Amino acid sequence: SAVISQKPSRDICQRGTSLTIQCQVDSQVTMMFWYRQQPGQSLTLIATANQGSEATYESGFVIDKFPISRPNLTFSTLTVSNMSPEDSSIYLCSVRKVNEQFFGPGTRLTVL
Amino acid sequence: GEDVEQSLFLSVREGDSSVINCTYTDSSSTYLYWYKQEPGAGLQLLTYIFSNMDMKQDQRLTVLLNKKDKHLSLRIADTQTGDSAIYFCAERGTDSWGKLQFGAGTQVVVTP
C-alpha cells in the first residue's frame, strides 16, 4: 500500500490569490495524479505528474492555472492560481503502485 | 470520454447485504476498482478486479464482473453502520497512463 499525506488539509482563501498544495508519499512511486472533487460530485482528473517529465493535463485544465511540480519520486505540489469561488473543491493527490491506486486525504479549499 | 454509471442512493438495514451496481462502457478496461469515501475523508481503496476475472472475494466484500454486459457489482455482507459512506466505482483505461474514470458515487445509508 501507500501512505499519502497532504498539506494543508483545508484552507480558506481570498479571490485572486494562489495556494500550493503539497503531497508526500511514504515510498517512491513513478505515477502521481492530481484530482479535483467539487462539492457533491465525483472525481475529475486534473493532471498526471511523473517524475522527470512535464505534467500532462486533462482537457479543461491548463498549466498556467494549475502548475505542478514533481521534484522527486515521493513528492509533488499542485498550485491553484488566481483563485475564484469556482475553484472551491477538494483536491486529492493519488499514486499508483503496480495495479493499486491510492488517494491522499484531500485538501479542502474554500475560495471567498 | 467513457462513462461510468452508478445508482445514486442505497438504503440498507444493518445486518442485511448491500449490493452496489455499476456499468461502464469501455470494453478495453483492464482493471475495475471500488473505493469508499466517508464524510470529510479521502478515498479508501476497497478492492479491485482484473478484467479477465468474474469474481473476487475479500472478507465481507464480493465483486462480480460481467464483462459481456459491462456490469460490475460490489456486495457487502452483514452491512454495519460503519459501512455508511459514498462508494465509487472506477474503470482503468488503456491509455498510456491508465487513467481512472469514476462513476458519480452511490451513497449508502445503513439504518438500524
mmCIF file of N, CA, C and O in Angstrom, chain B residues 11-84:
data_model
loop_
_atom_site.group_PDB
_atom_site.id
_atom_site.type_symbol
_atom_site.label_atom_id
_atom_site.label_comp_id
_atom_site.label_asym_id
_atom_site.label_seq_id
_atom_site.Cartn_x
_atom_site.Cartn_y
_atom_site.Cartn_z
ATOM 1 N N SER B 11 -30.355 2.434 0.481
ATOM 2 C CA SER B 11 -30.637 2.321 1.907
ATOM 3 C C SER B 11 -30.692 0.850 2.267
ATOM 4 O O SER B 11 -31.348 0.065 1.561
ATOM 5 N N VAL B 12 -30.033 0.463 3.348
ATOM 6 C CA VAL B 12 -29.980 -0.953 3.717
ATOM 7 C C VAL B 12 -30.053 -1.062 5.224
ATOM 8 O O VAL B 12 -29.561 -0.180 5.944
ATOM 9 N N ARG B 13 -30.681 -2.140 5.685
ATOM 10 C CA ARG B 13 -30.783 -2.348 7.128
ATOM 11 C C ARG B 13 -29.531 -3.033 7.654
ATOM 12 O O ARG B 13 -28.961 -3.919 6.994
ATOM 13 N N GLU B 14 -29.140 -2.649 8.835
ATOM 14 C CA GLU B 14 -27.981 -3.251 9.473
ATOM 15 C C GLU B 14 -28.138 -4.768 9.518
ATOM 16 O O GLU B 14 -29.212 -5.293 9.863
ATOM 17 N N GLY B 15 -27.086 -5.489 9.133
ATOM 18 C CA GLY B 15 -27.128 -6.941 9.133
ATOM 19 C C GLY B 15 -27.496 -7.537 7.789
ATOM 20 O O GLY B 15 -27.198 -8.711 7.520
ATOM 21 N N ASP B 16 -28.177 -6.734 6.925
ATOM 22 C CA ASP B 16 -28.510 -7.221 5.588
ATOM 23 C C ASP B 16 -27.291 -7.101 4.678
ATOM 24 O O ASP B 16 -26.272 -6.507 5.037
ATOM 25 N N SER B 17 -27.431 -7.638 3.459
ATOM 26 C CA SER B 17 -26.389 -7.457 2.446
ATOM 27 C C SER B 17 -26.704 -6.227 1.608
ATOM 28 O O SER B 17 -27.879 -5.944 1.327
ATOM 29 N N SER B 18 -25.668 -5.530 1.215
ATOM 30 C CA SER B 18 -25.803 -4.387 0.296
ATOM 31 C C SER B 18 -25.246 -4.809 -1.048
ATOM 32 O O SER B 18 -24.224 -5.500 -1.104
ATOM 33 N N VAL B 19 -25.890 -4.381 -2.109
ATOM 34 C CA VAL B 19 -25.347 -4.602 -3.446
ATOM 35 C C VAL B 19 -25.335 -3.268 -4.178
ATOM 36 O O VAL B 19 -26.382 -2.640 -4.355
ATOM 37 N N ILE B 20 -24.156 -2.856 -4.562
ATOM 38 C CA ILE B 20 -23.986 -1.584 -5.282
ATOM 39 C C ILE B 20 -23.607 -1.929 -6.713
ATOM 40 O O ILE B 20 -22.689 -2.728 -6.945
ATOM 41 N N ASN B 21 -24.306 -1.355 -7.656
ATOM 42 C CA ASN B 21 -24.109 -1.684 -9.059
ATOM 43 C C ASN B 21 -23.432 -0.564 -9.835
ATOM 44 O O ASN B 21 -23.572 0.625 -9.497
ATOM 45 N N CYS B 22 -22.755 -0.956 -10.892
ATOM 46 C CA CYS B 22 -22.003 -0.014 -11.716
ATOM 47 C C CYS B 22 -21.972 -0.547 -13.142
ATOM 48 O O CYS B 22 -21.817 -1.766 -13.345
ATOM 49 N N THR B 23 -22.170 0.328 -14.109
ATOM 50 C CA THR B 23 -21.977 -0.073 -15.502
ATOM 51 C C THR B 23 -20.925 0.828 -16.125
ATOM 52 O O THR B 23 -20.800 2.003 -15.747
ATOM 53 N N TYR B 24 -20.177 0.267 -17.034
ATOM 54 C CA TYR B 24 -19.129 1.034 -17.693
ATOM 55 C C TYR B 24 -19.217 0.783 -19.185
ATOM 56 O O TYR B 24 -19.924 -0.141 -19.622
ATOM 57 N N THR B 25 -18.525 1.588 -19.957
ATOM 58 C CA THR B 25 -18.693 1.470 -21.407
ATOM 59 C C THR B 25 -17.421 1.091 -22.143
ATOM 60 O O THR B 25 -17.479 0.683 -23.297
ATOM 61 N N ASP B 26 -16.272 1.207 -21.476
ATOM 62 C CA ASP B 26 -15.012 0.932 -22.167
ATOM 63 C C ASP B 26 -14.692 -0.556 -22.076
ATOM 64 O O ASP B 26 -14.232 -1.040 -21.041
ATOM 65 N N SER B 27 -14.928 -1.276 -23.148
ATOM 66 C CA SER B 27 -14.737 -2.729 -23.123
ATOM 67 C C SER B 27 -13.262 -3.114 -23.004
ATOM 68 O O SER B 27 -12.938 -4.255 -22.694
ATOM 69 N N SER B 28 -12.370 -2.144 -23.225
ATOM 70 C CA SER B 28 -10.953 -2.463 -23.114
ATOM 71 C C SER B 28 -10.396 -2.153 -21.727
ATOM 72 O O SER B 28 -9.193 -2.250 -21.497
ATOM 73 N N SER B 29 -11.265 -1.797 -20.786
ATOM 74 C CA SER B 29 -10.811 -1.536 -19.417
ATOM 75 C C SER B 29 -10.019 -2.726 -18.890
ATOM 76 O O SER B 29 -10.405 -3.869 -19.093
ATOM 77 N N THR B 30 -8.940 -2.429 -18.193
ATOM 78 C CA THR B 30 -8.087 -3.501 -17.689
ATOM 79 C C THR B 30 -8.438 -3.874 -16.257
ATOM 80 O O THR B 30 -8.491 -5.037 -15.902
ATOM 81 N N TYR B 31 -8.640 -2.870 -15.429
ATOM 82 C CA TYR B 31 -8.965 -3.089 -14.027
ATOM 83 C C TYR B 31 -10.173 -2.242 -13.658
ATOM 84 O O TYR B 31 -10.370 -1.158 -14.202
ATOM 85 N N LEU B 32 -10.938 -2.761 -12.702
ATOM 86 C CA LEU B 32 -12.081 -2.016 -12.181
ATOM 87 C C LEU B 32 -11.954 -1.970 -10.669
ATOM 88 O O LEU B 32 -11.566 -2.963 -10.043
ATOM 89 N N TYR B 33 -12.259 -0.813 -10.116
ATOM 90 C CA TYR B 33 -11.972 -0.532 -8.711
ATOM 91 C C TYR B 33 -13.235 -0.124 -7.963
ATOM 92 O O TYR B 33 -14.155 0.475 -8.538
ATOM 93 N N TRP B 34 -13.205 -0.408 -6.654
ATOM 94 C CA TRP B 34 -14.220 0.127 -5.749
ATOM 95 C C TRP B 34 -13.522 0.904 -4.635
ATOM 96 O O TRP B 34 -12.583 0.396 -4.005
ATOM 97 N N TYR B 35 -14.014 2.133 -4.430
ATOM 98 C CA TYR B 35 -13.499 2.996 -3.374
ATOM 99 C C TYR B 35 -14.627 3.376 -2.435
ATOM 100 O O TYR B 35 -15.791 3.466 -2.839
ATOM 101 N N LYS B 36 -14.239 3.668 -1.183
ATOM 102 C CA LYS B 36 -15.179 4.122 -0.166
ATOM 103 C C LYS B 36 -14.742 5.505 0.292
ATOM 104 O O LYS B 36 -13.547 5.725 0.542
ATOM 105 N N GLN B 37 -15.688 6.440 0.403
ATOM 106 C CA GLN B 37 -15.384 7.770 0.899
ATOM 107 C C GLN B 37 -16.329 8.113 2.037
ATOM 108 O O GLN B 37 -17.539 8.242 1.824
ATOM 109 N N GLU B 38 -15.759 8.257 3.216
ATOM 110 C CA GLU B 38 -16.546 8.689 4.367
ATOM 111 C C GLU B 38 -16.527 10.214 4.426
ATOM 112 O O GLU B 38 -15.639 10.852 3.833
ATOM 113 N N PRO B 39 -17.485 10.815 5.130
ATOM 114 C CA PRO B 39 -17.567 12.283 5.148
ATOM 115 C C PRO B 39 -16.259 12.932 5.574
ATOM 116 O O PRO B 39 -15.651 12.562 6.583
ATOM 117 N N GLY B 40 -15.815 13.911 4.790
ATOM 118 C CA GLY B 40 -14.613 14.660 5.128
ATOM 119 C C GLY B 40 -13.311 13.910 4.909
ATOM 120 O O GLY B 40 -12.245 14.416 5.299
ATOM 121 N N ALA B 41 -13.366 12.752 4.300
ATOM 122 C CA ALA B 41 -12.157 11.940 4.136
ATOM 123 C C ALA B 41 -11.815 11.761 2.661
ATOM 124 O O ALA B 41 -12.611 12.089 1.768
ATOM 125 N N GLY B 42 -10.635 11.229 2.414
ATOM 126 C CA GLY B 42 -10.239 10.884 1.055
ATOM 127 C C GLY B 42 -10.858 9.570 0.638
ATOM 128 O O GLY B 42 -11.780 9.065 1.276
ATOM 129 N N LEU B 43 -10.358 9.001 -0.436
ATOM 130 C CA LEU B 43 -10.896 7.743 -0.946
ATOM 131 C C LEU B 43 -10.076 6.574 -0.427
ATOM 132 O O LEU B 43 -8.841 6.585 -0.509
ATOM 133 N N GLN B 44 -10.778 5.575 0.064
ATOM 134 C CA GLN B 44 -10.130 4.356 0.547
ATOM 135 C C GLN B 44 -10.328 3.267 -0.494
ATOM 136 O O GLN B 44 -11.472 2.958 -0.862
ATOM 137 N N LEU B 45 -9.234 2.692 -0.979
ATOM 138 C CA LEU B 45 -9.343 1.588 -1.927
ATOM 139 C C LEU B 45 -9.871 0.356 -1.195
ATOM 140 O O LEU B 45 -9.251 -0.138 -0.259
ATOM 141 N N LEU B 46 -11.038 -0.134 -1.640
ATOM 142 C CA LEU B 46 -11.616 -1.331 -1.017
ATOM 143 C C LEU B 46 -11.118 -2.597 -1.685
ATOM 144 O O LEU B 46 -10.701 -3.540 -1.024
ATOM 145 N N THR B 47 -11.217 -2.616 -2.997
ATOM 146 C CA THR B 47 -10.850 -3.798 -3.746
ATOM 147 C C THR B 47 -10.802 -3.447 -5.223
ATOM 148 O O THR B 47 -11.284 -2.386 -5.641
ATOM 149 N N TYR B 48 -10.206 -4.334 -6.009
ATOM 150 C CA TYR B 48 -10.212 -4.144 -7.453
ATOM 151 C C TYR B 48 -10.225 -5.520 -8.100
ATOM 152 O O TYR B 48 -9.932 -6.532 -7.461
ATOM 153 N N ILE B 49 -10.588 -5.548 -9.359
ATOM 154 C CA ILE B 49 -10.676 -6.809 -10.073
ATOM 155 C C ILE B 49 -10.084 -6.640 -11.451
ATOM 156 O O ILE B 49 -10.279 -5.597 -12.100
ATOM 157 N N PHE B 50 -9.358 -7.620 -11.885
ATOM 158 C CA PHE B 50 -8.793 -7.611 -13.230
ATOM 159 C C PHE B 50 -9.903 -8.013 -14.205
ATOM 160 O O PHE B 50 -10.759 -8.841 -13.885
ATOM 161 N N SER B 51 -9.851 -7.470 -15.384
ATOM 162 C CA SER B 51 -10.975 -7.625 -16.308
ATOM 163 C C SER B 51 -11.165 -9.051 -16.831
ATOM 164 O O SER B 51 -12.203 -9.351 -17.423
ATOM 165 N N ASN B 52 -10.191 -9.931 -16.629
ATOM 166 C CA ASN B 52 -10.394 -11.308 -17.096
ATOM 167 C C ASN B 52 -10.926 -12.225 -15.990
ATOM 168 O O ASN B 52 -11.043 -13.421 -16.163
ATOM 169 N N MET B 53 -11.244 -11.615 -14.840
ATOM 170 C CA MET B 53 -11.855 -12.365 -13.747
ATOM 171 C C MET B 53 -13.348 -12.082 -13.731
ATOM 172 O O MET B 53 -13.804 -11.051 -14.246
ATOM 173 N N ASP B 54 -14.117 -12.988 -13.125
ATOM 174 C CA ASP B 54 -15.538 -12.673 -12.992
ATOM 175 C C ASP B 54 -15.976 -12.526 -11.541
ATOM 176 O O ASP B 54 -17.085 -12.076 -11.274
ATOM 177 N N MET B 55 -15.105 -12.889 -10.613
ATOM 178 C CA MET B 55 -15.469 -12.731 -9.214
ATOM 179 C C MET B 55 -14.207 -12.578 -8.369
ATOM 180 O O MET B 55 -13.164 -13.183 -8.663
ATOM 181 N N LYS B 56 -14.353 -11.789 -7.314
ATOM 182 C CA LYS B 56 -13.274 -11.676 -6.343
ATOM 183 C C LYS B 56 -13.895 -11.486 -4.972
ATOM 184 O O LYS B 56 -14.804 -10.667 -4.822
ATOM 185 N N GLN B 57 -13.431 -12.255 -3.997
ATOM 186 C CA GLN B 57 -13.988 -12.142 -2.650
ATOM 187 C C GLN B 57 -12.889 -11.751 -1.677
ATOM 188 O O GLN B 57 -11.755 -12.239 -1.756
ATOM 189 N N ASP B 58 -13.227 -10.834 -0.786
ATOM 190 C CA ASP B 58 -12.277 -10.378 0.213
ATOM 191 C C ASP B 58 -13.067 -10.094 1.477
ATOM 192 O O ASP B 58 -13.688 -9.040 1.605
ATOM 193 N N GLN B 59 -13.072 -11.048 2.391
ATOM 194 C CA GLN B 59 -13.797 -10.952 3.657
ATOM 195 C C GLN B 59 -15.271 -10.658 3.381
ATOM 196 O O GLN B 59 -15.940 -11.473 2.759
ATOM 197 N N ARG B 60 -15.796 -9.513 3.807
ATOM 198 C CA ARG B 60 -17.240 -9.252 3.619
ATOM 199 C C ARG B 60 -17.559 -8.733 2.228
ATOM 200 O O ARG B 60 -18.724 -8.546 1.884
ATOM 201 N N LEU B 61 -16.532 -8.497 1.421
ATOM 202 C CA LEU B 61 -16.748 -7.887 0.108
ATOM 203 C C LEU B 61 -16.667 -8.935 -0.990
ATOM 204 O O LEU B 61 -15.749 -9.757 -1.009
ATOM 205 N N THR B 62 -17.627 -8.884 -1.912
ATOM 206 C CA THR B 62 -17.602 -9.730 -3.104
ATOM 207 C C THR B 62 -17.805 -8.843 -4.316
ATOM 208 O O THR B 62 -18.779 -8.080 -4.373
ATOM 209 N N VAL B 63 -16.896 -8.930 -5.256
ATOM 210 C CA VAL B 63 -17.017 -8.186 -6.509
ATOM 211 C C VAL B 63 -17.401 -9.173 -7.603
ATOM 212 O O VAL B 63 -16.798 -10.232 -7.732
ATOM 213 N N LEU B 64 -18.431 -8.820 -8.356
ATOM 214 C CA LEU B 64 -18.831 -9.609 -9.512
ATOM 215 C C LEU B 64 -18.654 -8.763 -10.758
ATOM 216 O O LEU B 64 -19.038 -7.585 -10.775
ATOM 217 N N LEU B 65 -18.080 -9.352 -11.793
ATOM 218 C CA LEU B 65 -17.870 -8.654 -13.056
ATOM 219 C C LEU B 65 -18.497 -9.443 -14.189
ATOM 220 O O LEU B 65 -18.172 -10.612 -14.396
ATOM 221 N N ASN B 66 -19.392 -8.809 -14.910
ATOM 222 C CA ASN B 66 -19.979 -9.371 -16.120
ATOM 223 C C ASN B 66 -19.426 -8.549 -17.279
ATOM 224 O O ASN B 66 -19.925 -7.463 -17.584
ATOM 225 N N LYS B 67 -18.382 -9.074 -17.886
ATOM 226 C CA LYS B 67 -17.692 -8.297 -18.909
ATOM 227 C C LYS B 67 -18.542 -8.132 -20.165
ATOM 228 O O LYS B 67 -18.476 -7.110 -20.839
ATOM 229 N N LYS B 68 -19.350 -9.130 -20.453
ATOM 230 C CA LYS B 68 -20.204 -9.066 -21.645
ATOM 231 C C LYS B 68 -21.178 -7.894 -21.528
ATOM 232 O O LYS B 68 -21.381 -7.145 -22.481
ATOM 233 N N ASP B 69 -21.762 -7.725 -20.333
ATOM 234 C CA ASP B 69 -22.729 -6.656 -20.121
ATOM 235 C C ASP B 69 -22.071 -5.392 -19.573
ATOM 236 O O ASP B 69 -22.756 -4.404 -19.318
ATOM 237 N N LYS B 70 -20.761 -5.429 -19.341
ATOM 238 C CA LYS B 70 -20.023 -4.301 -18.771
ATOM 239 C C LYS B 70 -20.679 -3.872 -17.458
ATOM 240 O O LYS B 70 -20.962 -2.686 -17.225
ATOM 241 N N HIS B 71 -20.907 -4.845 -16.598
ATOM 242 C CA HIS B 71 -21.585 -4.606 -15.330
ATOM 243 C C HIS B 71 -20.710 -5.105 -14.192
ATOM 244 O O HIS B 71 -20.202 -6.232 -14.216
ATOM 245 N N LEU B 72 -20.560 -4.245 -13.204
ATOM 246 C CA LEU B 72 -19.739 -4.520 -12.032
ATOM 247 C C LEU B 72 -20.614 -4.339 -10.799
ATOM 248 O O LEU B 72 -21.432 -3.405 -10.761
ATOM 249 N N SER B 73 -20.467 -5.214 -9.823
ATOM 250 C CA SER B 73 -21.214 -5.011 -8.583
ATOM 251 C C SER B 73 -20.309 -5.277 -7.381
ATOM 252 O O SER B 73 -19.333 -6.023 -7.463
ATOM 253 N N LEU B 74 -20.669 -4.630 -6.286
ATOM 254 C CA LEU B 74 -19.980 -4.823 -5.010
ATOM 255 C C LEU B 74 -21.021 -5.248 -3.993
ATOM 256 O O LEU B 74 -22.003 -4.523 -3.767
ATOM 257 N N ARG B 75 -20.833 -6.423 -3.434
ATOM 258 C CA ARG B 75 -21.734 -6.896 -2.388
ATOM 259 C C ARG B 75 -21.020 -6.799 -1.051
ATOM 260 O O ARG B 75 -19.892 -7.269 -0.909
ATOM 261 N N ILE B 76 -21.684 -6.186 -0.083
ATOM 262 C CA ILE B 76 -21.165 -6.105 1.269
ATOM 263 C C ILE B 76 -22.052 -6.975 2.145
ATOM 264 O O ILE B 76 -23.250 -6.712 2.288
ATOM 265 N N ALA B 77 -21.479 -8.024 2.695
ATOM 266 C CA ALA B 77 -22.249 -8.909 3.565
ATOM 267 C C ALA B 77 -22.342 -8.328 4.971
ATOM 268 O O ALA B 77 -21.445 -7.600 5.417
ATOM 269 N N ASP B 78 -23.452 -8.638 5.658
ATOM 270 C CA ASP B 78 -23.614 -8.233 7.055
ATOM 271 C C ASP B 78 -23.267 -6.740 7.223
ATOM 272 O O ASP B 78 -22.365 -6.364 7.982
ATOM 273 N N THR B 79 -23.994 -5.907 6.520
ATOM 274 C CA THR B 79 -23.702 -4.475 6.497
ATOM 275 C C THR B 79 -23.795 -3.872 7.888
ATOM 276 O O THR B 79 -24.747 -4.131 8.637
ATOM 277 N N GLN B 80 -22.811 -3.064 8.221
ATOM 278 C CA GLN B 80 -22.734 -2.402 9.529
ATOM 279 C C GLN B 80 -22.897 -0.890 9.367
ATOM 280 O O GLN B 80 -22.724 -0.346 8.272
ATOM 281 N N THR B 81 -23.165 -0.210 10.483
ATOM 282 C CA THR B 81 -23.336 1.245 10.408
ATOM 283 C C THR B 81 -22.065 1.924 9.909
ATOM 284 O O THR B 81 -22.127 2.956 9.245
ATOM 285 N N GLY B 82 -20.914 1.328 10.190
ATOM 286 C CA GLY B 82 -19.659 1.883 9.698
ATOM 287 C C GLY B 82 -19.483 1.775 8.195
ATOM 288 O O GLY B 82 -18.546 2.354 7.633
ATOM 289 N N ASP B 83 -20.376 1.052 7.541
ATOM 290 C CA ASP B 83 -20.333 0.943 6.078
ATOM 291 C C ASP B 83 -21.053 2.111 5.406
ATOM 292 O O ASP B 83 -20.999 2.239 4.177
ATOM 293 N N SER B 84 -21.725 2.949 6.191
ATOM 294 C CA SER B 84 -22.380 4.134 5.615
ATOM 295 C C SER B 84 -21.310 5.051 5.032
ATOM 296 O O SER B 84 -20.389 5.479 5.726
#
